[in-house]
Short mmCIF file of the C-alpha atoms (twelve columns), coordinates in Angstrom:
data_MODEL
# 
_entry.id   MODEL 
# 
loop_
_atom_site.group_PDB 
_atom_site.id 
_atom_site.type_symbol 
_atom_site.label_atom_id 
_atom_site.label_alt_id 
_atom_site.label_comp_id 
_atom_site.label_asym_id 
_atom_site.label_seq_id 
_atom_site.Cartn_x 
_atom_site.Cartn_y 
_atom_site.Cartn_z 
_atom_site.pdbx_PDB_model_num 
ATOM 1   C CA . MET A 1   -1.521  -13.181 8.256  1 
ATOM 2   C CA . LEU A 2   -4.275  -11.135 9.838  1 
ATOM 3   C CA . SER A 3   -7.165  -10.275 7.517  1 
ATOM 4   C CA . PHE A 4   -9.701  -7.470  7.552  1 
ATOM 5   C CA . THR A 5   -11.682 -5.190  5.259  1 
ATOM 6   C CA . ALA A 6   -11.917 -1.448  5.855  1 
ATOM 7   C CA . GLU A 7   -13.009 1.687   4.050  1 
ATOM 8   C CA . ILE A 8   -10.188 3.961   2.918  1 
ATOM 9   C CA . LEU A 9   -10.581 7.217   4.810  1 
ATOM 10  C CA . ILE A 10  -8.560  10.420  4.649  1 
ATOM 11  C CA . ILE A 11  -7.132  12.729  7.286  1 
ATOM 12  C CA . GLY A 12  -5.738  15.933  5.840  1 
ATOM 13  C CA . ILE A 13  -4.208  14.705  2.603  1 
ATOM 14  C CA . ASN A 14  -3.321  11.245  3.925  1 
ATOM 15  C CA . PRO A 15  -5.438  8.214   2.972  1 
ATOM 16  C CA . TYR A 16  -5.516  5.488   5.606  1 
ATOM 17  C CA . VAL A 17  -7.477  2.574   7.011  1 
ATOM 18  C CA . ALA A 18  -8.334  2.057   10.650 1 
ATOM 19  C CA . VAL A 19  -7.034  -1.276  11.896 1 
ATOM 20  C CA . PRO A 20  -9.532  -3.320  13.955 1 
ATOM 21  C CA . GLU A 21  -8.672  -3.757  17.625 1 
ATOM 22  C CA . ASP A 22  -8.339  -7.561  17.434 1 
ATOM 23  C CA . VAL A 23  -5.874  -7.217  14.538 1 
ATOM 24  C CA . LEU A 24  -3.944  -4.542  16.452 1 
ATOM 25  C CA . ASN A 25  -3.694  -6.771  19.513 1 
ATOM 26  C CA . ASP A 26  -2.329  -9.640  17.390 1 
ATOM 27  C CA . LEU A 27  0.191   -7.270  15.749 1 
ATOM 28  C CA . PHE A 28  1.272   -5.980  19.169 1 
ATOM 29  C CA . ARG A 29  1.879   -9.569  20.273 1 
ATOM 30  C CA . GLN A 30  3.841   -10.334 17.089 1 
ATOM 31  C CA . ALA A 31  5.923   -7.147  17.453 1 
ATOM 32  C CA . GLY A 32  6.426   -7.535  21.188 1 
ATOM 33  C CA . LYS A 33  5.346   -3.928  21.718 1 
ATOM 34  C CA . SER A 34  2.290   -1.698  21.569 1 
ATOM 35  C CA . THR A 35  3.953   1.695   21.268 1 
ATOM 36  C CA . GLY A 36  5.962   3.410   18.577 1 
ATOM 37  C CA . PRO A 37  5.862   2.687   14.859 1 
ATOM 38  C CA . ILE A 38  5.294   -0.975  13.961 1 
ATOM 39  C CA . PRO A 39  6.728   -2.244  10.659 1 
ATOM 40  C CA . ILE A 40  4.313   -4.485  8.787  1 
ATOM 41  C CA . ARG A 41  4.041   -6.317  5.489  1 
ATOM 42  C CA . GLY A 42  1.077   -7.764  3.703  1 
ATOM 43  C CA . THR A 43  -1.291  -7.391  0.813  1 
ATOM 44  C CA . LEU A 44  -3.747  -4.686  -0.185 1 
ATOM 45  C CA . ASN A 45  -6.405  -6.183  -2.450 1 
ATOM 46  C CA . GLY A 46  -3.917  -8.956  -3.219 1 
ATOM 47  C CA . LYS A 47  -0.970  -6.659  -4.017 1 
ATOM 48  C CA . GLY A 48  2.087   -6.869  -1.744 1 
ATOM 49  C CA . PHE A 49  3.396   -3.956  0.295  1 
ATOM 50  C CA . LYS A 50  5.596   -2.964  3.225  1 
ATOM 51  C CA . GLN A 51  4.488   -0.131  5.451  1 
ATOM 52  C CA . THR A 52  4.593   1.147   9.007  1 
ATOM 53  C CA . LEU A 53  1.607   1.208   11.321 1 
ATOM 54  C CA . VAL A 54  1.547   4.415   13.379 1 
ATOM 55  C CA . LYS A 55  -0.527  5.985   16.112 1 
ATOM 56  C CA . TYR A 56  -1.784  9.476   15.305 1 
ATOM 57  C CA . LYS A 57  -4.210  11.570  17.360 1 
ATOM 58  C CA . GLY A 58  -4.886  8.631   19.637 1 
ATOM 59  C CA . ALA A 59  -5.744  6.127   16.879 1 
ATOM 60  C CA . TRP A 60  -3.651  3.495   15.097 1 
ATOM 61  C CA . ARG A 61  -3.658  4.078   11.353 1 
ATOM 62  C CA . LEU A 62  -2.288  2.274   8.357  1 
ATOM 63  C CA . TYR A 63  -1.510  4.968   5.804  1 
ATOM 64  C CA . LEU A 64  -1.924  3.924   2.186  1 
ATOM 65  C CA . ASN A 65  0.472   5.854   -0.039 1 
ATOM 66  C CA . THR A 66  -0.245  6.588   -3.694 1 
ATOM 67  C CA . PRO A 67  1.793   3.693   -5.142 1 
ATOM 68  C CA . MET A 68  0.042   1.238   -2.792 1 
ATOM 69  C CA . ARG A 69  -3.421  2.468   -3.790 1 
ATOM 70  C CA . GLN A 70  -2.593  2.640   -7.501 1 
ATOM 71  C CA . ASN A 71  -1.103  -0.856  -7.461 1 
ATOM 72  C CA . ALA A 72  -4.267  -2.186  -5.790 1 
ATOM 73  C CA . GLY A 73  -6.589  -0.137  -8.034 1 
ATOM 74  C CA . ILE A 74  -8.400  1.556   -5.139 1 
ATOM 75  C CA . ASP A 75  -8.740  5.008   -3.621 1 
ATOM 76  C CA . VAL A 76  -10.384 7.008   -0.842 1 
ATOM 77  C CA . GLY A 77  -13.947 5.847   -0.222 1 
ATOM 78  C CA . ASP A 78  -13.322 2.323   -1.538 1 
ATOM 79  C CA . ASP A 79  -13.278 -0.774  0.637  1 
ATOM 80  C CA . ALA A 80  -9.861  -2.371  0.928  1 
ATOM 81  C CA . THR A 81  -9.138  -6.002  1.738  1 
ATOM 82  C CA . LEU A 82  -5.940  -6.346  3.740  1 
ATOM 83  C CA . GLU A 83  -3.784  -9.147  5.036  1 
ATOM 84  C CA . ILE A 84  -1.036  -7.941  7.334  1 
ATOM 85  C CA . GLU A 85  1.585   -9.184  9.754  1 
ATOM 86  C CA . PHE A 86  4.487   -7.780  11.728 1 
ATOM 87  C CA . ASP A 87  7.596   -7.414  9.574  1 
ATOM 88  C CA . PRO A 88  10.705  -8.288  11.614 1 
ATOM 89  C CA . GLU A 89  13.087  -7.470  8.743  1 
ATOM 90  C CA . PRO A 90  15.256  -4.405  9.452  1 
ATOM 91  C CA . ARG A 91  14.358  -1.356  7.374  1 
ATOM 92  C CA . LEU A 92  17.852  -0.384  6.330  1 
ATOM 93  C CA . VAL A 93  18.779  2.632   4.243  1 
ATOM 94  C CA . PRO A 94  22.178  2.261   2.592  1 
ATOM 95  C CA . ILE A 95  24.883  4.750   3.485  1 
ATOM 96  C CA . HIS A 96  26.264  6.520   0.440  1 
ATOM 97  C CA . PRO A 97  29.950  5.594   -0.047 1 
ATOM 98  C CA . LYS A 98  30.887  9.306   -0.071 1 
ATOM 99  C CA . LEU A 99  29.262  9.826   3.335  1 
ATOM 100 C CA . ALA A 100 30.959  6.688   4.662  1 
ATOM 101 C CA . ARG A 101 34.341  8.065   3.504  1 
ATOM 102 C CA . ALA A 102 33.632  11.482  5.028  1 
ATOM 103 C CA . LEU A 103 32.666  9.911   8.366  1 
ATOM 104 C CA . SER A 104 35.751  7.663   8.352  1 
ATOM 105 C CA . ARG A 105 37.922  10.779  7.944  1 
ATOM 106 C CA . ASN A 106 36.191  12.603  10.818 1 
ATOM 107 C CA . LYS A 107 35.906  10.498  13.975 1 
ATOM 108 C CA . GLU A 108 34.011  13.199  15.903 1 
ATOM 109 C CA . ALA A 109 31.327  13.459  13.205 1 
ATOM 110 C CA . LYS A 110 31.144  9.666   12.972 1 
ATOM 111 C CA . ALA A 111 30.631  9.373   16.736 1 
ATOM 112 C CA . ALA A 112 27.915  12.058  16.611 1 
ATOM 113 C CA . PHE A 113 26.172  10.257  13.728 1 
ATOM 114 C CA . GLU A 114 26.261  6.933   15.575 1 
ATOM 115 C CA . LYS A 115 24.711  8.547   18.671 1 
ATOM 116 C CA . LEU A 116 21.705  9.743   16.674 1 
ATOM 117 C CA . PRO A 117 18.508  7.683   16.941 1 
ATOM 118 C CA . LEU A 118 18.178  5.177   14.083 1 
ATOM 119 C CA . SER A 119 15.181  7.077   12.714 1 
ATOM 120 C CA . ARG A 120 17.288  10.248  12.453 1 
ATOM 121 C CA . GLN A 121 20.178  8.375   10.830 1 
ATOM 122 C CA . LYS A 122 17.760  6.965   8.242  1 
ATOM 123 C CA . GLU A 123 16.329  10.429  7.626  1 
ATOM 124 C CA . ILE A 124 19.801  11.807  6.891  1 
ATOM 125 C CA . LEU A 125 20.683  8.834   4.679  1 
ATOM 126 C CA . ARG A 126 17.444  9.162   2.690  1 
ATOM 127 C CA . TYR A 127 18.074  12.890  2.307  1 
ATOM 128 C CA . LEU A 128 21.570  12.345  0.932  1 
ATOM 129 C CA . ASN A 129 20.505  9.413   -1.241 1 
ATOM 130 C CA . SER A 130 17.911  11.677  -2.880 1 
ATOM 131 C CA . MET A 131 20.561  14.064  -4.277 1 
ATOM 132 C CA . LYS A 132 20.388  14.208  -8.049 1 
ATOM 133 C CA . THR A 133 23.890  15.462  -8.818 1 
ATOM 134 C CA . ASP A 134 27.329  14.640  -7.494 1 
ATOM 135 C CA . GLU A 135 27.821  18.345  -6.743 1 
ATOM 136 C CA . SER A 136 24.658  18.450  -4.580 1 
ATOM 137 C CA . LEU A 137 25.700  15.283  -2.790 1 
ATOM 138 C CA . THR A 138 29.181  16.588  -2.008 1 
ATOM 139 C CA . ARG A 139 27.861  19.977  -0.850 1 
ATOM 140 C CA . ASN A 140 25.222  18.376  1.387  1 
ATOM 141 C CA . ILE A 141 27.622  15.829  2.875  1 
ATOM 142 C CA . GLU A 142 29.821  18.757  3.911  1 
ATOM 143 C CA . LYS A 143 26.789  20.405  5.519  1 
ATOM 144 C CA . VAL A 144 25.809  17.187  7.302  1 
ATOM 145 C CA . ILE A 145 29.333  16.861  8.705  1 
ATOM 146 C CA . GLN A 146 29.201  20.485  9.906  1 
ATOM 147 C CA . HIS A 147 25.799  19.815  11.479 1 
ATOM 148 C CA . LEU A 148 27.122  16.724  13.248 1 
ATOM 149 C CA . LEU A 149 30.010  18.794  14.605 1 
ATOM 150 C CA . GLY A 150 27.537  21.291  16.088 1 
ATOM 151 C CA . GLU A 151 28.129  23.985  13.494 1 
ATOM 152 C CA . LYS A 152 25.292  25.829  11.752 1 
ATOM 153 C CA . PRO A 153 25.986  25.597  8.026  1 
ATOM 154 C CA . LYS A 154 24.246  28.120  5.773  1 
ATOM 155 C CA . GLY A 155 21.634  26.883  3.346  1 
ATOM 156 C CA . LEU A 156 21.009  23.597  5.086  1 
ATOM 157 C CA . SER A 157 17.501  22.340  4.438  1 
ATOM 158 C CA . ALA A 158 14.795  22.276  7.108  1 
ATOM 159 C CA . LEU A 159 15.325  18.518  7.351  1 
ATOM 160 C CA . MET A 160 18.853  18.963  8.584  1 
ATOM 161 C CA . ARG A 161 18.161  22.020  10.784 1 
ATOM 162 C CA . ARG A 162 15.860  20.073  13.090 1 
ATOM 163 C CA . LYS A 163 17.378  19.170  16.423 1 
ATOM 164 C CA . ALA A 164 18.627  15.601  16.534 1 
# 
């Protein structure tokens, strides 16, 4: 584990800590890359977390979401003690059984879904997994299938309207 202490800063509405260059270089070596999001795990003031290190406006930042900060009992302006390391575990989002059935019935939509970047697949899966009612889930699965087939379904959220 790589250890450091940093003040919690904020950009816009997003609290974060800047990761020291020596820690970044070790993480890059662990991850085998120095571009794109880097999944990490570690502790924030002794409390475990999983997060993704990202580069924004030319600087690598570790964003500290509300549950992370609350769990550690710290907030913007406080010093945070961190231990982090690259997390090689896949960040899987389960496919809802209803979506799996819909894709198995429509080979063209399934092929289109499988061609999407993993990040986009996860975004769609998270979106569908967030549905609160069976009716919403069914309606949105139909819209996702239409979207995958290149159709423009009415009422599809901004999430789904973005180009894949």
